[in-house]
Amino acid sequence: MAEASGLGIEHFFCHNSACPEHGKRGAGDLYFRGFSGRDKRIRMVYCRACKRSCSERKGTALERSQLPTDKAVSVLEHLREGCGIRATSRLTGASRDAVSRHLAKAGGQAKLLHDELVAFSP
Ligand SMILES: [Zn+2]
């Protein structure tokens, strides 16, 4: 099974605000169940406490990304290092459109972006 990010379940939390486990990273009631996305590369995270599931990208700068996780993270890292859109596109192989979208999405949430890169780092 191809797995792009390999991020452990302990990095996720339940996004259902009505759930007792809401926002608790590594609460222990979560597990991966199935995939979503065009090529089934985005894992679904299921919460035992409230019996809901959501994409592993929910609430992150990668939520609407069409790129594979490793490439999306690479794009974000290059942008964070100050690479322009053209350079980032060349270095990561992502289209300039895709890079622009990530830049726009990440622009207003620098802090979030930082947390995310930490979470997605190997
Ligand atoms: Zn829950």
Short mmCIF file of N, CA and C and ligand atoms in Angstrom, two decimals, residues 14 16 19 21-22 47 49-51, ligand 1:
data_model
loop_
_atom_site.label_atom_id
_atom_site.label_comp_id
_atom_site.label_asym_id
_atom_site.label_seq_id
_atom_site.Cartn_x
_atom_site.Cartn_y
_atom_site.Cartn_z
N CYS A 14 -9.30 14.70 16.87
CA CYS A 14 -10.66 14.73 16.36
C CYS A 14 -11.09 16.18 16.10
N ASN A 16 -14.26 17.10 15.50
CA ASN A 16 -15.65 17.29 15.88
C ASN A 16 -15.71 18.02 17.23
N CYS A 19 -17.16 16.46 20.33
CA CYS A 19 -16.58 15.21 20.79
C CYS A 19 -15.70 15.43 22.03
N GLU A 21 -13.10 14.04 22.79
CA GLU A 21 -11.68 13.94 22.42
C GLU A 21 -11.24 15.06 21.48
N HIS A 22 -12.14 16.00 21.25
CA HIS A 22 -11.85 17.08 20.30
C HIS A 22 -10.55 17.82 20.65
N CYS A 47 -12.62 8.49 14.48
CA CYS A 47 -12.64 8.69 15.93
C CYS A 47 -13.65 7.74 16.57
N ALA A 49 -14.56 7.76 19.66
CA ALA A 49 -15.38 8.43 20.67
C ALA A 49 -16.68 8.99 20.07
N CYS A 50 -16.60 9.58 18.89
CA CYS A 50 -17.80 10.18 18.30
C CYS A 50 -18.21 9.49 17.01
N LYS A 51 -17.44 8.47 16.62
CA LYS A 51 -17.76 7.67 15.43
C LYS A 51 -17.83 8.50 14.15
ZN ZN B 1 -14.34 12.44 18.01
#
